mmCIF file of C-alpha atoms in Angstrom:
data_model
loop_
_atom_site.group_PDB
_atom_site.id
_atom_site.type_symbol
_atom_site.label_atom_id
_atom_site.label_comp_id
_atom_site.label_asym_id
_atom_site.label_seq_id
_atom_site.Cartn_x
_atom_site.Cartn_y
_atom_site.Cartn_z
ATOM 1 C CA MET Q 1 -63.310 -42.426 61.863
ATOM 2 C CA ASN Q 2 -60.960 -44.423 59.679
ATOM 3 C CA ASP Q 3 -62.022 -44.663 56.039
ATOM 4 C CA ARG Q 4 -59.273 -47.050 54.991
ATOM 5 C CA PHE Q 5 -58.656 -50.774 55.108
ATOM 6 C CA GLU Q 6 -55.487 -51.757 56.932
ATOM 7 C CA PRO Q 7 -54.487 -54.796 54.830
ATOM 8 C CA ASP Q 8 -52.634 -54.245 51.563
ATOM 9 C CA VAL Q 9 -55.087 -55.516 48.982
ATOM 10 C CA GLY Q 10 -53.090 -54.447 45.927
ATOM 11 C CA LEU Q 11 -51.726 -57.870 45.042
ATOM 12 C CA ARG Q 12 -55.128 -59.449 45.610
ATOM 13 C CA LEU Q 13 -56.757 -56.832 43.358
ATOM 14 C CA ARG Q 14 -54.232 -57.500 40.592
ATOM 15 C CA THR Q 15 -54.826 -61.259 40.873
ATOM 16 C CA LEU Q 16 -58.614 -60.843 40.724
ATOM 17 C CA ARG Q 17 -58.381 -58.408 37.782
ATOM 18 C CA GLU Q 18 -56.071 -60.708 35.816
ATOM 19 C CA LYS Q 19 -58.325 -63.671 36.578
ATOM 20 C CA GLN Q 20 -61.094 -61.741 34.756
ATOM 21 C CA GLY Q 21 -58.668 -61.167 31.873
ATOM 22 C CA TRP Q 22 -58.946 -57.378 32.212
ATOM 23 C CA SER Q 23 -56.303 -54.734 31.750
ATOM 24 C CA LEU Q 24 -55.989 -51.870 34.222
ATOM 25 C CA ARG Q 25 -57.673 -49.604 31.686
ATOM 26 C CA GLU Q 26 -60.622 -51.992 31.245
ATOM 27 C CA LEU Q 27 -61.164 -52.191 35.005
ATOM 28 C CA ALA Q 28 -60.961 -48.402 35.270
ATOM 29 C CA GLU Q 29 -63.676 -48.044 32.622
ATOM 30 C CA GLN Q 30 -65.899 -50.609 34.337
ATOM 31 C CA CYS Q 31 -65.699 -49.141 37.848
ATOM 32 C CA GLY Q 32 -65.381 -45.429 37.126
ATOM 33 C CA LEU Q 33 -62.019 -45.030 38.857
ATOM 34 C CA SER Q 34 -58.929 -43.628 37.196
ATOM 35 C CA PHE Q 35 -56.256 -45.852 35.681
ATOM 36 C CA ASN Q 36 -53.669 -44.207 37.965
ATOM 37 C CA ALA Q 37 -55.726 -44.768 41.124
ATOM 38 C CA ILE Q 38 -56.086 -48.486 40.425
ATOM 39 C CA SER Q 39 -52.426 -48.805 39.461
ATOM 40 C CA ARG Q 40 -51.360 -47.152 42.734
ATOM 41 C CA ILE Q 41 -53.574 -49.517 44.742
ATOM 42 C CA GLU Q 42 -52.152 -52.555 42.959
ATOM 43 C CA ARG Q 43 -48.579 -51.366 43.604
ATOM 44 C CA GLY Q 44 -49.345 -50.806 47.294
ATOM 45 C CA GLU Q 45 -48.811 -47.046 47.038
ATOM 46 C CA ASN Q 46 -52.380 -46.206 48.038
ATOM 47 C CA SER Q 47 -54.912 -47.867 50.354
ATOM 48 C CA PRO Q 48 -58.451 -48.062 48.969
ATOM 49 C CA THR Q 49 -61.429 -46.653 50.864
ATOM 50 C CA VAL Q 50 -64.503 -48.755 51.555
ATOM 51 C CA SER Q 51 -66.300 -46.992 48.700
ATOM 52 C CA THR Q 52 -63.405 -47.657 46.308
ATOM 53 C CA LEU Q 53 -63.355 -51.355 47.211
ATOM 54 C CA HIS Q 54 -67.104 -51.442 46.673
ATOM 55 C CA SER Q 55 -66.714 -49.951 43.183
ATOM 56 C CA LEU Q 56 -63.977 -52.453 42.333
ATOM 57 C CA ALA Q 57 -65.962 -55.416 43.706
ATOM 58 C CA THR Q 58 -69.063 -54.380 41.778
ATOM 59 C CA ALA Q 59 -67.116 -54.032 38.521
ATOM 60 C CA LEU Q 60 -65.421 -57.401 39.024
ATOM 61 C CA ASN Q 61 -68.749 -58.983 40.100
ATOM 62 C CA ILE Q 62 -67.190 -60.411 43.247
ATOM 63 C CA PRO Q 63 -67.964 -60.111 46.958
ATOM 64 C CA MET Q 64 -65.983 -57.413 48.745
ATOM 65 C CA THR Q 65 -64.616 -60.141 51.019
ATOM 66 C CA ALA Q 66 -62.660 -61.515 48.030
ATOM 67 C CA PHE Q 67 -60.077 -58.761 48.622
ATOM 68 C CA PHE Q 68 -59.062 -60.514 51.841
ATOM 69 C CA GLU Q 69 -56.999 -63.644 51.212
ATOM 70 C CA ASP Q 70 -58.240 -65.513 54.277
ATOM 71 C CA ALA Q 71 -61.887 -64.392 53.989
ATOM 72 C CA ARG Q 72 -63.024 -67.669 52.457
ATOM 73 C CA GLU Q 73 -61.564 -69.601 55.383
ATOM 74 C CA GLN Q 74 -63.257 -67.702 58.224
ATOM 75 C CA THR Q 75 -66.337 -69.196 59.846
ATOM 76 C CA LEU Q 76 -66.432 -66.631 62.665
ATOM 77 C CA VAL Q 77 -65.588 -62.934 62.597
ATOM 78 C CA GLN Q 78 -65.281 -60.761 65.703
ATOM 79 C CA VAL Q 79 -65.047 -56.999 65.228
ATOM 80 C CA LYS Q 80 -63.884 -54.868 68.153
ATOM 81 C CA ARG Q 81 -65.282 -51.349 68.431
ATOM 82 C CA ASP Q 82 -61.961 -49.753 67.447
ATOM 83 C CA GLU Q 83 -61.424 -52.152 64.509
ATOM 84 C CA ARG Q 84 -64.553 -51.298 62.522
ATOM 85 C CA LEU Q 85 -64.042 -50.503 58.847
ATOM 86 C CA SER Q 86 -65.781 -47.249 58.040
ATOM 87 C CA SER Q 87 -66.600 -44.846 55.272
ATOM 88 C CA THR Q 88 -68.049 -41.335 55.344
ATOM 89 C CA ALA Q 89 -69.601 -39.286 52.563
ATOM 90 C CA ASP Q 90 -71.997 -36.344 52.459
ATOM 91 C CA GLY Q 91 -73.043 -36.506 56.110
ATOM 92 C CA ILE Q 92 -73.474 -40.291 56.244
ATOM 93 C CA ALA Q 93 -70.994 -42.457 58.164
ATOM 94 C CA MET Q 94 -71.135 -46.250 57.813
ATOM 95 C CA GLU Q 95 -69.261 -48.564 60.173
ATOM 96 C CA SER Q 96 -69.076 -52.224 59.212
ATOM 97 C CA LEU Q 97 -69.915 -54.575 62.069
ATOM 98 C CA GLY Q 98 -68.698 -57.656 60.243
ATOM 99 C CA ILE Q 99 -67.014 -58.546 56.982
ATOM 100 C CA GLY Q 100 -64.922 -61.512 55.914
ATOM 101 C CA LEU Q 101 -67.124 -64.489 56.712
ATOM 102 C CA ARG Q 102 -66.918 -67.368 54.273
ATOM 103 C CA ASP Q 103 -70.031 -67.315 52.039
ATOM 104 C CA GLN Q 104 -71.238 -64.160 53.790
ATOM 105 C CA GLN Q 105 -74.963 -63.566 53.225
ATOM 106 C CA MET Q 106 -75.493 -60.304 55.119
ATOM 107 C CA GLU Q 107 -73.747 -57.011 55.803
ATOM 108 C CA PRO Q 108 -74.397 -55.343 59.186
ATOM 109 C CA PHE Q 109 -73.616 -51.632 59.668
ATOM 110 C CA VAL Q 110 -74.050 -48.875 62.232
ATOM 111 C CA VAL Q 111 -74.954 -45.793 60.216
ATOM 112 C CA THR Q 112 -74.931 -42.198 61.459
ATOM 113 C CA VAL Q 113 -76.900 -39.727 59.354
ATOM 114 C CA GLN Q 114 -76.305 -36.050 60.093
ATOM 115 C CA PRO Q 115 -79.239 -33.570 60.138
ATOM 116 C CA GLY Q 116 -80.368 -32.789 56.596
ATOM 117 C CA ALA Q 117 -78.289 -35.611 55.112
ATOM 118 C CA GLY Q 118 -79.520 -38.585 53.123
ATOM 119 C CA ASN Q 119 -78.510 -40.838 50.289
ATOM 120 C CA GLY Q 120 -79.909 -38.679 47.523
ATOM 121 C CA ASP Q 121 -83.061 -38.068 45.572
ATOM 122 C CA SER Q 122 -82.402 -41.043 43.319
ATOM 123 C CA PRO Q 123 -83.666 -44.174 45.075
ATOM 124 C CA ILE Q 124 -81.503 -47.267 44.835
ATOM 125 C CA VAL Q 125 -82.522 -50.835 44.117
ATOM 126 C CA HIS Q 126 -80.576 -54.006 44.848
ATOM 127 C CA SER Q 127 -81.184 -57.677 45.402
ATOM 128 C CA GLY Q 128 -82.023 -59.174 48.775
ATOM 129 C CA GLU Q 129 -83.590 -57.664 51.857
ATOM 130 C CA GLU Q 130 -82.871 -54.661 54.044
ATOM 131 C CA PHE Q 131 -83.478 -54.269 57.786
ATOM 132 C CA ILE Q 132 -83.307 -50.877 59.517
ATOM 133 C CA HIS Q 133 -83.515 -50.293 63.284
ATOM 134 C CA CYS Q 134 -83.370 -46.704 64.540
ATOM 135 C CA LEU Q 135 -81.065 -46.544 67.575
ATOM 136 C CA GLU Q 136 -81.179 -42.761 68.125
ATOM 137 C CA GLY Q 137 -82.845 -39.762 66.525
ATOM 138 C CA SER Q 138 -85.291 -39.962 63.651
ATOM 139 C CA ILE Q 139 -85.031 -40.946 59.993
ATOM 140 C CA ILE Q 140 -87.440 -40.989 57.073
ATOM 141 C CA TYR Q 141 -87.145 -44.010 54.798
ATOM 142 C CA ARG Q 142 -88.854 -43.798 51.430
ATOM 143 C CA VAL Q 143 -89.783 -47.164 49.921
ATOM 144 C CA ASN Q 144 -91.775 -47.214 46.663
ATOM 145 C CA ALA Q 145 -92.593 -43.496 47.050
ATOM 146 C CA ASP Q 146 -94.132 -44.079 50.518
ATOM 147 C CA ASP Q 147 -92.472 -42.395 53.518
ATOM 148 C CA TYR Q 148 -91.896 -44.279 56.779
ATOM 149 C CA THR Q 149 -90.753 -42.296 59.809
ATOM 150 C CA LEU Q 150 -88.549 -44.278 62.173
ATOM 151 C CA ASP Q 151 -87.938 -42.934 65.664
ATOM 152 C CA SER Q 152 -85.662 -44.473 68.285
ATOM 153 C CA GLY Q 153 -86.706 -48.116 68.752
ATOM 154 C CA ASP Q 154 -88.618 -48.405 65.443
ATOM 155 C CA SER Q 155 -87.703 -50.905 62.708
ATOM 156 C CA LEU Q 156 -88.361 -51.473 59.023
ATOM 157 C CA LEU Q 157 -87.831 -54.644 56.961
ATOM 158 C CA PHE Q 158 -88.396 -54.735 53.206
ATOM 159 C CA GLU Q 159 -87.425 -56.390 49.948
ATOM 160 C CA ALA Q 160 -84.642 -54.218 48.566
ATOM 161 C CA THR Q 161 -85.773 -54.688 44.968
ATOM 162 C CA GLN Q 162 -88.163 -51.810 45.722
ATOM 163 C CA PRO Q 163 -86.755 -48.311 45.085
ATOM 164 C CA HIS Q 164 -85.647 -46.809 48.403
ATOM 165 C CA CYS Q 165 -83.735 -43.931 49.952
ATOM 166 C CA PHE Q 166 -83.542 -42.153 53.313
ATOM 167 C CA TYR Q 167 -82.916 -38.765 54.880
ATOM 168 C CA ASN Q 168 -82.689 -37.167 58.315
ATOM 169 C CA PRO Q 169 -85.183 -34.287 58.628
ATOM 170 C CA GLY Q 170 -84.307 -33.675 62.272
ATOM 171 C CA GLU Q 171 -81.920 -31.383 64.099
ATOM 172 C CA LYS Q 172 -79.892 -34.217 65.659
ATOM 173 C CA PRO Q 173 -77.898 -37.056 64.083
ATOM 174 C CA ALA Q 174 -79.772 -40.320 63.580
ATOM 175 C CA ARG Q 175 -78.010 -43.613 64.415
ATOM 176 C CA LEU Q 176 -79.233 -46.741 62.689
ATOM 177 C CA LEU Q 177 -78.494 -50.434 62.667
ATOM 178 C CA MET Q 178 -78.712 -51.481 59.010
ATOM 179 C CA VAL Q 179 -78.465 -55.072 57.846
ATOM 180 C CA PHE Q 180 -78.334 -55.861 54.137
ATOM 181 C CA GLN Q 181 -78.951 -59.405 52.959
ATOM 182 C CA ALA Q 182 -77.926 -60.099 49.396
ATOM 183 C CA SER Q 183 -79.598 -62.907 47.537
ATOM 184 C CA HIS Q 184 -76.221 -63.799 45.995
ATOM 185 C CA GLY Q 185 -74.323 -63.530 49.268
ATOM 186 C CA GLY Q 186 -71.380 -61.374 50.185
ATOM 187 C CA TYR Q 187 -71.803 -58.652 47.578
ATOM 188 C CA ALA Q 188 -71.059 -55.204 48.906
ATOM 189 C CA ILE Q 189 -74.412 -53.465 49.088
ATOM 190 C CA GLY Q 190 -73.935 -51.210 52.094
ATOM 191 C CA PRO Q 191 -71.605 -48.649 50.539
ATOM 192 C CA ARG Q 192 -74.102 -48.020 47.713
ATOM 193 C CA HIS Q 193 -76.176 -46.227 50.358
ATOM 194 C CA LEU Q 194 -73.459 -43.551 50.532
ATOM 195 C CA GLU Q 195 -73.997 -42.665 46.899
ATOM 196 C CA GLY Q 196 -76.273 -39.713 46.260
#
């Protein structure tokens, strides 16, 4: 699975950073990335991962789609199976099913969670709503300290302002359709679920 974006977003990142009036060092402090890593991205020497773009977008308080120059102009986005943007960390693989829509309000992902994997013991909280549909396997979703077991065909919808996390207790990978809806639209929520 490819964990990198194909377009060169370095120039766009520099423009967005300068628009905020931040130096490279200030952005590095805000997003937790090294000065050198950000500098290399801006110079086009390194392509950022999905997780890196998420960290940058969060620090800059912008939607992840802002890194794509034509994102604000698109009113329809088609994603072919072999063109999905993806990121993998600690036994969780997330494939984006759509990014780049003007005023995007939701983020759809296919997520594969390996046996024993999850997004940590520290539940996350974010704005908006979250929809989970179990395509294969089994997953346990903890919302407000209550456990919900989802088997193939089961779904869960909840307000994401409640603390939540998930893990795969089974012996087979679990495949999920996850849709995140942000109340502010377009903000990269999905990759936060890779953080443990």
